[in-house]
Amino acid sequence: MNIKDFLVIKKATENLGEGELKPYLHFILAKIKLLKDNEGASATVAQELIESYDELMGLQEKATFWSPVPTCTHVHIVIGDSFAGSMKQALRELGVEETHKLISLGENYAIGPLGLDSSEGRKERSNWFSNNIIGGFEEYDGFENEYNQLLGKIDLIPEGAEIIIWTSSNACEQVGMRHAVHLLRGKPNAISVCDACAICEELYNRPDAFITYRHSGEITTQKLREAVTRLNNKRTLDSAEIQQLEQEWKDITKQSGSLRIWSDKAVLEVPAAYYDQYILEKLDDLKPPTGDDGFLKSARLIGEALGYCEQYIGDSYFEYRLRELIYNGVLEIKGVPAGMRYYSIRRKRNK
């Protein structure tokens, strides 16, 4: 399997929510178990797995179902493929998928240059991901095509539809929300901004059991479904608020850095190496397995850094900074840095 085939599979599965993806996982694992227990069933099971693959990949083709249509009453704009999949499932379970449509902004707005308003800026972003993020954009033409598809979906929103932009307290979704407001400029539609994480924390958190969500993609479909039903009291943005958010988007795109965080209810640009010391501290806290000469799997370190980080940055950025620490001679490597699963690291030792 070549890299393009892998990226197609990756994109198809990332666009699915928890409720969509789990049944396929259960089915595939059950069939693998059957193969292990009964070799005679291999041909039949293989055919069933192929059919499952075809169905799963076909779901990507059905994505156009969620594009706005003239008869829709609501358009939900979400940031992140994971959250998009969960929102689709929630709308299906509520039985409103014919009138409630969805547009997903798949960018991780917390990282990389953000000059998305020009072809030159988009090329710069595409190149930055190609050069720094494993599994990032392989070809600028593909990235440009996806962006034009997004603009096309925005144009499809009918004048009478209510627009709900979902966000939460992290740089990715906050910047994405401002980008959405910018893309909607000139639209006469009523625009509301809703925080799914805040709604679910208010609905479900108790003194003895609570969850603090870092991004909307962490919310289960069941809880998200309940959050969608609480939209009756949502407040529409006035013209001054829309202008302010659009100006903030323009200000953010003028920044030259590649990393942003959410602090004191504002998006802040921070140095690219902002988390390097944090990563090293996590490495020092972890104990490498015995007999491996002090080397620790990079995936374990990144998982630890991701799990304890108060910000939502994404594992790909931590992996990028880990490689930079290797290139700068701070860390030593064993293996090939083709992906976090393929190499281990340790502190540089003096010889």
C-alpha positions as a printed Julia matrix, in Angstrom:
351×3 Matrix{Float64}:
   0.0     0.0    0.0
   1.44    3.38  -0.99
   1.29    6.61   1.0
  -1.6     8.04  -1.05
  -3.77    5.0   -0.31
  -2.95    5.34   3.38
  -3.87    9.04   3.38
  -7.21    8.29   1.68
  -8.03    5.72   4.38
  -6.87    8.12   7.1
  -9.11   10.9    5.78
 -12.13    8.61   5.44
 -11.89    7.36   9.04
 -11.04   10.74  10.61
 -14.28   12.16   9.25
 -16.31    9.57  11.17
 -17.59   10.07  14.69
 -17.36    7.67  17.6
 -20.83    6.28  16.93
 -19.99    5.59  13.29
 -16.52    4.14  13.68
 -16.94    1.8   16.66
 -19.31   -0.68  14.93
 -16.75   -1.14  12.14
 -13.96   -1.68  14.66
 -16.03   -4.28  16.53
 -16.85   -6.06  13.27
 -13.24   -6.1   12.03
 -11.86   -7.38  15.34
 -14.51  -10.11  15.47
 -13.58  -11.26  11.97
  -9.86  -11.26  12.8
 -10.63  -13.43  15.84
 -12.56  -15.79  13.59
  -9.59  -16.02  11.25
  -7.29  -16.9   14.16
  -9.64  -19.6   15.45
 -10.71  -21.13  12.15
  -8.36  -21.08   9.18
 -10.96  -22.73   6.96
 -13.13  -19.62   7.1
 -10.4   -17.37   5.7
 -11.9   -16.92   2.21
 -15.36  -16.02   3.52
 -14.03  -13.73   6.21
 -11.69  -12.01   3.76
 -14.63  -11.26   1.47
 -16.65   -9.87   4.39
 -13.73   -7.63   5.37
 -13.44   -6.38   1.79
 -17.18   -5.58   1.76
 -16.8    -3.76   5.07
 -13.88   -1.77   3.64
 -15.91   -0.78   0.56
 -18.82    0.34   2.74
 -16.58    2.31   5.08
 -14.83    4.1    2.22
 -18.2     4.75   0.6
 -19.25    6.82   3.6
 -16.75    9.44   2.45
 -18.68    9.78  -0.82
 -21.87   10.41   1.14
 -20.31   13.47   2.78
 -22.1    15.69   0.25
 -25.35   14.74   2.03
 -24.43   17.22   4.76
 -23.86   20.16   2.42
 -26.44   22.99   2.8
 -29.53   22.74   0.61
 -32.23   25.35  -0.15
 -34.71   23.69   2.24
 -32.44   23.45   5.3
 -33.37   25.5    8.37
 -30.07   25.25  10.27
 -26.4    25.01   9.3
 -23.91   23.87  11.94
 -20.29   24.9   11.44
 -17.81   22.83  13.44
 -14.02   22.76  13.72
 -12.3    19.39  13.5
 -13.13   16.14  11.72
 -13.68   14.19  14.94
 -16.23   16.68  16.23
 -17.87   16.76  12.79
 -18.42   12.99  12.88
 -19.95   13.14  16.36
 -22.19   16.06  15.38
 -23.46   14.19  12.31
 -24.33   11.2   14.47
 -26.08   13.42  17.03
 -28.18   15.09  14.32
 -29.1    11.69  12.89
 -30.19   10.39  16.27
 -32.32   13.5   16.76
 -33.93   12.87  13.38
 -33.17   16.35  12.02
 -30.53   15.51   9.42
 -32.81   16.59   6.54
 -33.16   20.18   7.82
 -29.95   20.55   9.84
 -26.85   20.54   7.65
 -23.18   20.71   8.56
 -19.96   22.32   7.35
 -16.68   21.14   8.85
 -13.5    23.2    9.04
 -10.85   20.5    9.26
  -7.84   22.72   9.99
  -5.86   22.63  13.21
  -5.84   26.4   13.61
  -3.52   26.21  16.63
  -0.5    25.41  14.47
   1.08   26.54  11.23
   0.85   29.84   9.31
  -2.71   31.03   8.75
  -2.69   33.14   5.59
  -5.72   31.29   4.27
  -7.23   34.34   2.57
  -4.74   34.24  -0.32
  -3.4    31.51  -2.59
   0.14   32.46  -1.52
  -0.78   32.13   2.15
  -2.44   28.78   1.57
   0.63   27.54  -0.25
   2.81   28.68   2.66
   0.6    26.72   5.08
   0.65   23.64   2.87
   4.45   23.8    2.62
   4.84   24.23   6.38
   2.81   21.08   7.05
   4.68   19.15   4.34
   8.01   20.14   5.88
   7.19   19.7    9.56
   4.18   17.46  10.19
   4.23   13.74   9.39
   1.11   12.94   7.4
   0.64   16.63   6.59
  -0.39   17.99   3.21
   1.36   16.04   0.47
   0.36   18.28  -2.43
  -0.64   21.93  -2.52
  -3.18   21.29  -5.3
  -5.12   18.91  -3.03
  -5.15   21.42  -0.19
  -6.3    24.21  -2.53
  -9.07   21.99  -3.89
 -10.35   21.22  -0.39
 -10.36   24.91   0.5
 -12.35   25.76  -2.62
 -14.85   23.05  -1.71
 -15.27   24.7    1.69
 -15.97   28.07   0.04
 -18.48   26.35  -2.22
 -20.37   24.95   0.78
 -20.49   28.38   2.41
 -22.07   29.76  -0.79
 -24.77   27.06  -0.62
 -26.17   28.31   2.72
 -29.72   29.62   2.02
 -30.63   33.06   3.33
 -33.3    31.79   5.71
 -31.13   29.22   7.53
 -29.83   29.85  11.03
 -26.08   29.41  11.35
 -24.61   27.94  14.54
 -20.83   28.02  14.91
 -19.58   25.6   17.55
 -16.43   26.41  19.5
 -14.78   25.8   22.88
 -11.93   27.08  25.03
  -8.92   26.22  22.89
  -6.94   28.05  20.23
  -7.9    25.67  17.42
 -11.66   26.14  17.78
 -11.5    29.8   18.79
  -9.44   30.73  15.73
 -11.61   28.46  13.59
 -14.74   30.21  14.83
 -13.27   33.58  13.84
 -12.36   32.18  10.43
 -15.94   30.95   9.99
 -17.3    34.41  10.84
 -14.9    35.86   8.26
 -16.04   33.39   5.6
 -19.67   34.28   6.31
 -19.12   38.0    5.75
 -21.91   39.5    3.69
 -24.33   36.69   4.54
 -27.68   38.0    5.86
 -28.22   34.93   8.07
 -28.53   35.02  11.85
 -25.26   33.72  13.34
 -24.91   32.21  16.82
 -21.82   30.9   18.6
 -22.25   27.93  20.97
 -19.75   26.21  23.24
 -20.56   22.48  23.33
 -17.98   21.8   26.06
 -19.4    24.47  28.36
 -22.96   23.23  27.77
 -22.03   19.61  28.55
 -20.01   20.57  31.63
 -23.01   22.5   32.95
 -25.4    19.65  32.18
 -23.42   16.69  33.46
 -20.69   17.76  35.89
 -21.22   17.14  39.59
 -18.99   17.95  42.57
 -17.99   14.29  42.87
 -17.73   13.52  39.15
 -16.77   16.01  36.5
 -14.98   16.33  33.17
 -13.15   19.39  31.91
 -13.11   19.15  28.11
 -10.17   20.53  26.18
 -11.89   20.37  22.81
 -15.3    19.47  21.41
 -14.06   16.25  19.83
 -13.85   14.72  23.34
 -17.63   14.9   23.85
 -19.57   11.66  23.41
 -22.4    11.6   20.89
 -24.97   11.03  23.63
 -23.97   14.19  25.51
 -23.6    16.18  22.32
 -27.12   15.2   21.27
 -28.45   16.68  24.49
 -26.4    19.85  23.95
 -27.96   20.33  20.51
 -31.44   20.23  22.06
 -30.49   23.16  24.34
 -30.12   25.67  21.51
 -33.45   27.42  22.01
 -31.86   30.04  24.25
 -28.88   30.74  21.99
 -28.03   34.39  21.38
 -27.52   35.83  17.9
 -24.37   37.86  17.29
 -24.98   41.53  16.54
 -23.17   43.42  13.77
 -20.58   44.92  16.14
 -19.64   41.46  17.51
 -19.34   40.07  13.99
 -17.06   42.92  12.94
 -14.93   42.44  16.05
 -14.5    38.69  15.44
 -13.67   39.25  11.78
 -11.05   41.85  12.72
  -9.54   39.43  15.23
  -9.25   36.85  12.46
  -7.41   39.35  10.26
  -5.07   40.24  13.12
  -4.27   36.57  13.79
  -3.47   35.91  10.12
  -0.86   38.68  10.2
   1.13   36.84  12.86
   4.26   35.11  11.62
   4.49   32.31  14.21
   3.47   28.66  13.96
   1.94   28.07  17.42
  -1.04   29.62  19.21
  -2.62   29.01  22.62
  -5.84   30.14  24.32
  -5.19   32.2   27.45
  -7.3    34.75  29.37
 -10.04   34.44  26.74
  -7.7    35.46  23.93
  -5.65   33.76  21.22
  -1.94   34.28  21.88
   0.97   33.64  19.56
   3.84   31.86  21.33
   7.31   30.7   20.17
   7.53   27.43  18.25
   9.64   25.98  21.08
   7.06   26.95  23.73
   6.5    23.3   24.78
  10.06   21.99  24.35
  10.94   22.24  28.04
   7.6    20.71  28.97
   8.35   17.74  26.69
  11.78   17.27  28.28
  10.29   17.39  31.77
   7.8    14.68  30.81
  10.66   12.6   29.41
  12.57   12.92  32.71
   9.46   11.86  34.65
   8.98    8.65  32.68
  10.93    5.46  33.3
  12.18    3.7   30.15
  11.86   -0.09  30.04
  14.75   -2.04  31.49
  17.26   -3.42  29.06
  16.67   -0.72  26.42
  19.68    1.43  27.35
  17.52    4.3   28.56
  15.53    4.7   25.35
  11.8     5.42  25.58
   9.25    4.98  22.8
   8.43    8.39  21.37
   4.72    7.49  21.19
   4.66    6.99  24.96
   6.28   10.36  25.59
   3.95   12.17  23.2
   0.95   10.47  24.76
   2.09   11.61  28.2
   2.67   15.19  27.0
  -0.68   15.26  25.24
  -2.55   13.82  28.21
  -1.32   16.37  30.73
  -1.24   19.47  28.53
  -3.93   21.98  29.46
  -4.04   23.27  25.89
  -5.35   21.38  22.86
  -2.44   21.37  20.41
  -2.53   17.91  18.85
  -0.03   15.04  18.92
   1.45   15.95  15.54
   2.88   19.21  16.87
   4.48   17.48  19.87
   6.0    14.93  17.49
   7.36   17.77  15.33
   9.02   19.41  18.35
  10.43   16.04  19.46
  12.17   15.71  16.1
  13.49   19.27  16.42
  15.02   18.37  19.79
  16.72   15.42  18.09
  18.01   17.57  15.22
  19.31   20.15  17.72
  21.3    17.52  19.61
  19.25   17.63  22.81
  17.95   14.08  22.35
  19.32   10.87  20.87
  17.27    8.62  18.63
  17.03    4.9   17.98
  14.97    3.95  14.96
  13.61    5.93  12.01
  11.55    9.13  12.6
   8.91    8.18  10.01
   6.23    8.27  12.69
   6.05    8.3   16.47
   5.67    4.52  16.63
   8.91    3.86  14.8
  11.57    5.37  17.02
  12.69    5.82  20.62
  14.53    8.68  22.31
  16.62    9.53  25.34
  18.54   12.52  26.65
  21.8    13.16  24.82
  24.67   11.51  26.67
  28.2    12.93  26.86
  30.72   10.53  25.4
